[in-house]
Tab-separated table of C-alpha atoms in Angstrom:
chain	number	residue	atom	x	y	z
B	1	UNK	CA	-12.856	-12.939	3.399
B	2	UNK	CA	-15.823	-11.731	4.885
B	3	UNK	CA	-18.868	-10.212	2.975
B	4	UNK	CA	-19.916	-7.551	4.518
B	5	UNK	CA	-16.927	-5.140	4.715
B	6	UNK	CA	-16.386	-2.250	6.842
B	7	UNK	CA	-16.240	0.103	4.078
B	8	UNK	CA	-20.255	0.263	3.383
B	9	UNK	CA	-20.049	1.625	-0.322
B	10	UNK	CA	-18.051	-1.805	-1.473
B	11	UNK	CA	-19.344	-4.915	-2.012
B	12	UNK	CA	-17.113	-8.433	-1.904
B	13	UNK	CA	-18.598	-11.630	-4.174
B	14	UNK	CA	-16.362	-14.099	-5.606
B	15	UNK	CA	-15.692	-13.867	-9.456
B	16	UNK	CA	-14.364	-17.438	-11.009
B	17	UNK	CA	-13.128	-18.415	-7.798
B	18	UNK	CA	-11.972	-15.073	-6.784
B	19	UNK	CA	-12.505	-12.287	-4.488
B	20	UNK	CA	-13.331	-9.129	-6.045
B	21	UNK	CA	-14.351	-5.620	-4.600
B	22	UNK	CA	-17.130	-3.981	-6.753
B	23	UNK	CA	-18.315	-0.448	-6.270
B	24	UNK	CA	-21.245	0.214	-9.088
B	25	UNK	CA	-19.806	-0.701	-12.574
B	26	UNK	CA	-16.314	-1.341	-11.204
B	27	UNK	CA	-14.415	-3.999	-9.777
B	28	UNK	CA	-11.273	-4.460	-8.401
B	29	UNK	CA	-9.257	-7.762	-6.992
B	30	UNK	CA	-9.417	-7.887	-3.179
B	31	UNK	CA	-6.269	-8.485	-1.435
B	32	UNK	CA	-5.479	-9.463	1.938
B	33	UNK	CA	-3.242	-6.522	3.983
B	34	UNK	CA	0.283	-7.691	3.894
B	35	UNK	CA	0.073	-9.520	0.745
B	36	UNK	CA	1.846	-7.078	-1.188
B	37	UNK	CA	4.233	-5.651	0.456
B	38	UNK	CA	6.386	-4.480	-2.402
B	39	UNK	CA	4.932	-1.897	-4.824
B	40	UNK	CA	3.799	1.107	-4.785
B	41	UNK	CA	1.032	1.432	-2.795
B	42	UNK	CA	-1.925	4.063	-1.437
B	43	UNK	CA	-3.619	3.731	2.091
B	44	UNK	CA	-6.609	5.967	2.670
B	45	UNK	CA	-7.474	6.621	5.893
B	46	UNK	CA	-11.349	8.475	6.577
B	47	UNK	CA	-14.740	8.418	8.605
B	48	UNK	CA	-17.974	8.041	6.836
B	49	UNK	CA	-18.542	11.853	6.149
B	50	UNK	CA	-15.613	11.585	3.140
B	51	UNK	CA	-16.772	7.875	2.218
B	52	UNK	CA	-18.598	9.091	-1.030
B	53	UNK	CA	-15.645	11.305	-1.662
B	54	UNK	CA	-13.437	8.237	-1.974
B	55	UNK	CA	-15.927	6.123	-3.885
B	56	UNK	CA	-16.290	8.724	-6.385
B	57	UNK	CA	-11.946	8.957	-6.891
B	58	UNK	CA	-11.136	4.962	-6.972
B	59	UNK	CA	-11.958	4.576	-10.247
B	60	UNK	CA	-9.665	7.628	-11.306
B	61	UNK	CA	-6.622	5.963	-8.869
B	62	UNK	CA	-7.606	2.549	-11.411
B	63	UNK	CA	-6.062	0.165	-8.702
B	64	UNK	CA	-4.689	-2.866	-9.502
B	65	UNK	CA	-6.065	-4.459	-5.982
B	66	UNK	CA	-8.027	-3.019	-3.309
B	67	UNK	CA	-7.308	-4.344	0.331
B	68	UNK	CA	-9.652	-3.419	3.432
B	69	UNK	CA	-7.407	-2.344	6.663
B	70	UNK	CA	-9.147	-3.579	9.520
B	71	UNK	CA	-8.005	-1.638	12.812
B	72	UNK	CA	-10.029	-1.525	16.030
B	73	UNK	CA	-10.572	1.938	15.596
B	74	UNK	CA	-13.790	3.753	14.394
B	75	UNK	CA	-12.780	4.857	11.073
B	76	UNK	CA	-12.154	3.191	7.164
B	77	UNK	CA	-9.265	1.996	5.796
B	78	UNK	CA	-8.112	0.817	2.153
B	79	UNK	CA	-4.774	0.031	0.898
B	80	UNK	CA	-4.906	0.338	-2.902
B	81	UNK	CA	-2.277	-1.270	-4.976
B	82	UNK	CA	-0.837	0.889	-7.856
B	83	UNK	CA	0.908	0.876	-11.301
B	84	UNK	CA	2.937	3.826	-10.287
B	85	UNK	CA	3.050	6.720	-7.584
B	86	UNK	CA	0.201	9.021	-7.882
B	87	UNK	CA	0.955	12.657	-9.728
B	88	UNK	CA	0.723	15.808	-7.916
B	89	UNK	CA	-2.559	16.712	-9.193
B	90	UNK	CA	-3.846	13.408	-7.536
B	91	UNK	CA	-2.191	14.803	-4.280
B	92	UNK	CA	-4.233	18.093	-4.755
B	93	UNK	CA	-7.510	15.995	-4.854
B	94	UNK	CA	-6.806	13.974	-1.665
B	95	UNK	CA	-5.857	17.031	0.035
B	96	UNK	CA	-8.723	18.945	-0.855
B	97	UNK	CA	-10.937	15.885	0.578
B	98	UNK	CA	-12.266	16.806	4.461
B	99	UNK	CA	-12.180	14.091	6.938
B	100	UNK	CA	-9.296	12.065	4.859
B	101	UNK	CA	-5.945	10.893	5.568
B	102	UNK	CA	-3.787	9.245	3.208
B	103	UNK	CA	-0.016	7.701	2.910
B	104	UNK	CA	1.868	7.229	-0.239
B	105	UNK	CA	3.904	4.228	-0.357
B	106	UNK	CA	7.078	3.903	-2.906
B	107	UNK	CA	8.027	0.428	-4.226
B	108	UNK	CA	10.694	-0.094	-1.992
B	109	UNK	CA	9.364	0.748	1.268
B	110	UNK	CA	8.221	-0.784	4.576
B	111	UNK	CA	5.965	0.117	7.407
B	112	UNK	CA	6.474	-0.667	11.007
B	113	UNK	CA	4.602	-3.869	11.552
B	114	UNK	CA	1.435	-3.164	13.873
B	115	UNK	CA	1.871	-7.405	15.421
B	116	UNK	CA	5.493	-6.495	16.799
B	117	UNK	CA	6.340	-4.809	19.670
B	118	UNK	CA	7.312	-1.292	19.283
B	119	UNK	CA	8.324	2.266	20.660
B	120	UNK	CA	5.586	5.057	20.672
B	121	UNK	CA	7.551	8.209	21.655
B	122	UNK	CA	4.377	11.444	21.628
B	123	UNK	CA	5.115	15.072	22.596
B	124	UNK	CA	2.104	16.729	24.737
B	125	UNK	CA	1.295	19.742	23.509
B	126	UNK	CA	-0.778	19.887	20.861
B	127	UNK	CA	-0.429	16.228	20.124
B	128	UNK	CA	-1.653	14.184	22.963
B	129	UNK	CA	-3.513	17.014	24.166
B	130	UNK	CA	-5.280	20.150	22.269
B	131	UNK	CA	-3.686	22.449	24.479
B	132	UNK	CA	-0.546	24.405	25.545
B	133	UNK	CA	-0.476	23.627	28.845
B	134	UNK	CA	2.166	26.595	29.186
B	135	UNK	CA	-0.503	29.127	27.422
B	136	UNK	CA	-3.340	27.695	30.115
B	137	UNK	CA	-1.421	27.798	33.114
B	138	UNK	CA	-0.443	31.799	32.146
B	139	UNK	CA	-4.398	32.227	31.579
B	140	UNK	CA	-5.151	31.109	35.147
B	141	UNK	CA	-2.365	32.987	36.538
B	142	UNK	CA	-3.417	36.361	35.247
B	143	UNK	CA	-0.398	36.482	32.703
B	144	UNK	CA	-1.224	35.533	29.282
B	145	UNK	CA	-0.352	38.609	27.640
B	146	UNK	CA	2.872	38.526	28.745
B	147	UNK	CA	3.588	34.453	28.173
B	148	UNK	CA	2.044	35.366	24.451
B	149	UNK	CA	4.795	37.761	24.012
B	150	UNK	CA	7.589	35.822	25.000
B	151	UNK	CA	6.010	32.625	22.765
B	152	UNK	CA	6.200	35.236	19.908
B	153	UNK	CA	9.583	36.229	20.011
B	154	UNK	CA	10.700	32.184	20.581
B	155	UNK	CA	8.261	31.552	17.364
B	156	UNK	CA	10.661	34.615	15.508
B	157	UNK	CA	14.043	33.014	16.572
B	158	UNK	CA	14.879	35.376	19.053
B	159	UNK	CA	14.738	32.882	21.451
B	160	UNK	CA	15.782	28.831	21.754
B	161	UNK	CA	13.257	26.275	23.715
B	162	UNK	CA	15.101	26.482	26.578
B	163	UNK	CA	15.370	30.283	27.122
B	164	UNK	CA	11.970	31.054	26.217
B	165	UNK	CA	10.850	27.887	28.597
B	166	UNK	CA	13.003	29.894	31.382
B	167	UNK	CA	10.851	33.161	30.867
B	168	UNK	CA	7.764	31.936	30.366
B	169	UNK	CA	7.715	30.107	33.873
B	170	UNK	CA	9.028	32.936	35.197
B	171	UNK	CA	5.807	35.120	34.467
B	172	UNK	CA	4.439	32.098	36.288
B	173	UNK	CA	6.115	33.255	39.760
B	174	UNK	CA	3.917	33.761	42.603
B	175	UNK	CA	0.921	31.776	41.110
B	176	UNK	CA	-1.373	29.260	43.458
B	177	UNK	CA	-0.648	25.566	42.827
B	178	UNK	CA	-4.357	25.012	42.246
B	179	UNK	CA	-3.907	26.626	38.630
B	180	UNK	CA	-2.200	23.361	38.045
B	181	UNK	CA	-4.590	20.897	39.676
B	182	UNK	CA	-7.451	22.351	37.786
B	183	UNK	CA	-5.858	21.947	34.585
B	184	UNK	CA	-4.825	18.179	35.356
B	185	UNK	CA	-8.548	17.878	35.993
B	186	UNK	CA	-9.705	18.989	32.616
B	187	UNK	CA	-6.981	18.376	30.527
B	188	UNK	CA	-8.467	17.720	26.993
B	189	UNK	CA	-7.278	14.743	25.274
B	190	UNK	CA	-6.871	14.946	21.643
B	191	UNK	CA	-9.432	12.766	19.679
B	192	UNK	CA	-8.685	8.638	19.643
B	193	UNK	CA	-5.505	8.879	21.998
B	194	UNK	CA	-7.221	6.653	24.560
B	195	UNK	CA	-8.066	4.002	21.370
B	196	UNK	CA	-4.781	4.347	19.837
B	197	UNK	CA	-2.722	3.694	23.074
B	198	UNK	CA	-4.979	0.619	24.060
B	199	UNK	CA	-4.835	-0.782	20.236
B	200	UNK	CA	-1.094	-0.394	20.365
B	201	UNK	CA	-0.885	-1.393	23.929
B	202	UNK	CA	-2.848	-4.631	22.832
B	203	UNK	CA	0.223	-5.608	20.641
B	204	UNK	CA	2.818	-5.435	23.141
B	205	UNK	CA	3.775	-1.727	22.223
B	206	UNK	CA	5.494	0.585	24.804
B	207	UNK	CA	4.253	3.881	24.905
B	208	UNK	CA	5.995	7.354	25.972
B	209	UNK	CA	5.469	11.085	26.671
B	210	UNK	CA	8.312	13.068	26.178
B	211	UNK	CA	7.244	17.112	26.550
B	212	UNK	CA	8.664	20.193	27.097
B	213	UNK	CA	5.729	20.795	29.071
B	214	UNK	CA	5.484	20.193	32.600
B	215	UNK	CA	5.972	16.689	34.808
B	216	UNK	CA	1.964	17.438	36.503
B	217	UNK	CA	0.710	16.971	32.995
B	218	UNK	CA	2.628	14.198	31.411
B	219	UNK	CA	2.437	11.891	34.998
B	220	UNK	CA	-1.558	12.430	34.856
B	221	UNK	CA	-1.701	10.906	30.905
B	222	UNK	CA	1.049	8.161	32.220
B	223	UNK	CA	-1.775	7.373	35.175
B	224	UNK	CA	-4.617	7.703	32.987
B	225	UNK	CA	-3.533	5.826	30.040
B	226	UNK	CA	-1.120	3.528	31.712
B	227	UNK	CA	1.992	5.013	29.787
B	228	UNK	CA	5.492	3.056	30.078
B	229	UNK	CA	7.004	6.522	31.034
B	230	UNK	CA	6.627	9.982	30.929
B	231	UNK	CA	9.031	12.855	30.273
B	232	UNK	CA	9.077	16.766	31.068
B	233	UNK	CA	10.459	20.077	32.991
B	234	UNK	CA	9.713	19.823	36.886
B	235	UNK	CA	8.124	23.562	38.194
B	236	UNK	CA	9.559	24.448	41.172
B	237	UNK	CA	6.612	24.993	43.853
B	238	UNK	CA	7.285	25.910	47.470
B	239	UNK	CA	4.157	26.180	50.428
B	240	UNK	CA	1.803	25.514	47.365
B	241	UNK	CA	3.334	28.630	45.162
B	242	UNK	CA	5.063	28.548	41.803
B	243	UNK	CA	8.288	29.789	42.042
B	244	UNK	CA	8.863	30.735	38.350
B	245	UNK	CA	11.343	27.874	38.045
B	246	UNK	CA	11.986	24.787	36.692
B	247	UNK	CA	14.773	22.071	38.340
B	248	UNK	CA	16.810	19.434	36.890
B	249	UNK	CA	18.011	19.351	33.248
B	250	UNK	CA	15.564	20.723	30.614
B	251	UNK	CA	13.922	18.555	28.425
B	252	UNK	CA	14.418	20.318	24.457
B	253	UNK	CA	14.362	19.133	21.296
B	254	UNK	CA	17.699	16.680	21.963
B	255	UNK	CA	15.863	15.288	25.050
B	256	UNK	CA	13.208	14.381	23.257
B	257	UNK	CA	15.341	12.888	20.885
B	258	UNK	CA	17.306	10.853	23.328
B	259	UNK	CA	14.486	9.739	24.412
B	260	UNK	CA	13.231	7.567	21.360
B	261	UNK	CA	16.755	5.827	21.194
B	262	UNK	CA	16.951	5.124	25.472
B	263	UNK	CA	13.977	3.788	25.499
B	264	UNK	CA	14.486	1.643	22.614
B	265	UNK	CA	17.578	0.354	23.892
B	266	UNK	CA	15.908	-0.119	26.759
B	267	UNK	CA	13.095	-2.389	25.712
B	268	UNK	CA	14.915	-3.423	22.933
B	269	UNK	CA	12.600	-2.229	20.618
B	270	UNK	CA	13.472	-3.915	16.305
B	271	UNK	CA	14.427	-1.886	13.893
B	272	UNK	CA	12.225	-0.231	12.358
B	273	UNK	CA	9.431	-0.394	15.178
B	274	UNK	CA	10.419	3.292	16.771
B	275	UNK	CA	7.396	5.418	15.970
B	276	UNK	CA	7.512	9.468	17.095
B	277	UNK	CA	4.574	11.927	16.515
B	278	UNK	CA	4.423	15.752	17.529
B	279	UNK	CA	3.023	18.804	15.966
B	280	UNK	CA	5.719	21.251	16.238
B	281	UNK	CA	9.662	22.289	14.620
B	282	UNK	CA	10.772	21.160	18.297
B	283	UNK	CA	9.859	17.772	17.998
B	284	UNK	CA	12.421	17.769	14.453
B	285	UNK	CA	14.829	15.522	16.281
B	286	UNK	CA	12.285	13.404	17.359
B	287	UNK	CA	10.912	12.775	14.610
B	288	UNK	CA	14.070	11.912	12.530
B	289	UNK	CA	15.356	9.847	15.815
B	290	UNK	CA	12.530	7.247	15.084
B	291	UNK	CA	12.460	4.880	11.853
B	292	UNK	CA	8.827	6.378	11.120
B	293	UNK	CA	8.320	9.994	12.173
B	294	UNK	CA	4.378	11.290	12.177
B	295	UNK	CA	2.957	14.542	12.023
B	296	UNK	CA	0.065	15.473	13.911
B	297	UNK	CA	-1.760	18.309	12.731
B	298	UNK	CA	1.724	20.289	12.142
B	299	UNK	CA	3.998	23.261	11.194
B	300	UNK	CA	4.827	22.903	7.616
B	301	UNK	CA	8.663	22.500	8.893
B	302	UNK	CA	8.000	19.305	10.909
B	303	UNK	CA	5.859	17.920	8.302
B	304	UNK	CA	8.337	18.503	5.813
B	305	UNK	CA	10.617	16.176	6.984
B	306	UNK	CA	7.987	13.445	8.752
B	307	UNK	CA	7.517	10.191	7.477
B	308	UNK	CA	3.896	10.346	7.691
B	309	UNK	CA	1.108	12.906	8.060
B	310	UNK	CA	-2.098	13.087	9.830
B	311	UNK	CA	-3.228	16.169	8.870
B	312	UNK	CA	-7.160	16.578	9.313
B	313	UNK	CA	-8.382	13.034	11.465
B	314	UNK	CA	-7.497	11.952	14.818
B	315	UNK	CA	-5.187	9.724	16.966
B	316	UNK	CA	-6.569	6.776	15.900
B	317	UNK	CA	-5.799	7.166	12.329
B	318	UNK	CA	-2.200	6.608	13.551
B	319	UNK	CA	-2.553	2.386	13.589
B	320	UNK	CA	-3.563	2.639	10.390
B	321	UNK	CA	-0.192	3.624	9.344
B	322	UNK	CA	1.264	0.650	10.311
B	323	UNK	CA	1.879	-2.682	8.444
B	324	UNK	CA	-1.006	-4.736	9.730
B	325	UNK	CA	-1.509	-9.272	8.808
């Protein structure tokens, strides 16, 4: 085990032949990730701005063992080994902590093992981007008012995906085709995507779009990040106009969830190694189609029923979910 560790506020030094973490007056056994894979377990996931934060709570989560989670990505991680599941009041305080992450793990459980191939299935929107493209496109086009109000009325229940999908587009009808170059040029990528896809992609992991955004979009992340495939509603254009259509079938919530069980057929993807992450209640299915459902920065109905939750860091938190050696 090495002696400097990634997490500056610990120290490692052997104690009668033993490796023990010690942070001031306290020590804790180190363990090696992997090594316990049964028990209940707590994996904090932060940057260096909420490192004091967590050196100031381990002694009140009185860990058993302390393991450091190395991940190529630029943040901390520490799985902490527990007597039992932390209370809600301990939930409160990691909530209330800026710039952390964190994952409860029951007894009984397993992660998705980082080493093994697996299935990344993302929606766009919001997740592997920090836009709406639809919202963006209907700025550029002169018509965000009216987009807004249709959004509203699908966000009420008035309307499913595909018919407010149908309307919104059409508002789109008559718009230059540059609107959607430009946007391709400066579409915003949400923080540690690029890291996250090459960490996975490092381990043999296929990765996926699957949006109910638009096919302009999702091919330009599939070029740019060398995706395995890419998934989303075609625009009609004609003599470089929009048409305020869309062709072919309409990818919705059960096209998205098709999705994460094709593809893993099609690689032949392990149980247990599908992975989904959106933001939204569309991505639902998704999310309960793969063996470990994430959600990104969501609506309190998709993280209600997700696996996982990265609520306040990046993309690149997202390895550190995973079962690493």
């Amino acid at each position: 085990m090495e002696s400097v560790l990634p997490f500056p506020l610990l120290a490692s030094q052997r104690q009668n032949g033993v490796y023990v973490l010690s942070l001031q007056q306290h020590t804790w056994p180190a363990f090696k990730e992997g090594q316990h894979a049964q028990g209940e377990r707590l994996r904090l996931i932060f940057n260096e701005k909420a490192a004091a934060a967590v050196a100031d709570l381990l002694p009140e989560l009185a860990p058993r063992a302390v393991a450091i989670l190395q991940r190529e990505q630029s943040l901390y991680g520490l799985e902490l080994l527990l007597e039992v599941g932390i209370c809600q009041a301990m939930h409160n305080r990691l909530e209330s902590i800026g710039e952390l992450d964190y994952l409860s793990i029951a007894a009984t459980a397993s992660l998705p093992q980082l080493s093994t191939p697996g299935l990344l299935v993302m929606d766009m929107d919001s997740t592997a981007i920090t836009i709406e493209c639809i919202d963006e496109l209907a700025a550029a086009a002169g018509v965000g008012a009216e987009v807004a109000q249709v959004t509203e009325r699908a966000m009420q229940g008035e309307l499913d995906f595909e018919q407010s999908l149908r309307q919104r587009v059409a508002k789109l009808k008559g718009a230059d085709q540059s609107i959607i170059d430009d946007l391709c040029a400066r579409l915003p990528l949400s923080p540690g995507l690029e890291s996250m896809i090459a960490e996975l992609k490092s381990h043999g992991w296929r990765t996926v779009v699957a949006s109910g955004g638009f096919t302009p979009f999702v091919g330009h992340l599939q070029q740019l990040l060398g995706l395995d495939a890419a998934f989303a509603n075609e625009l009609v254009i004609s003599d470089g106009k929009l048409l305020g259509e869309v062709r072919g079938q309409v990818v919705d919530a059960a096209f998205k969830a098709d999705v994460v069980t094709k593809c893993a057929g099609q690689w032949q993807i392990a149980a247990g190694q599908r992975l989904s992450i959106g933001d939204g209640a569309n991505d639902i299915p998704m999310v309960q189609a793969a063996d470990f459902g994430i959600a990104y920065h969501a609506k309190p109905k998709l993280a209600s029923v997700a696996a996982a939750k990265i609520n306040k860091l990046g993309l690149q938190a997202l390895p550190f979910l995973l079962q690493g050696r």
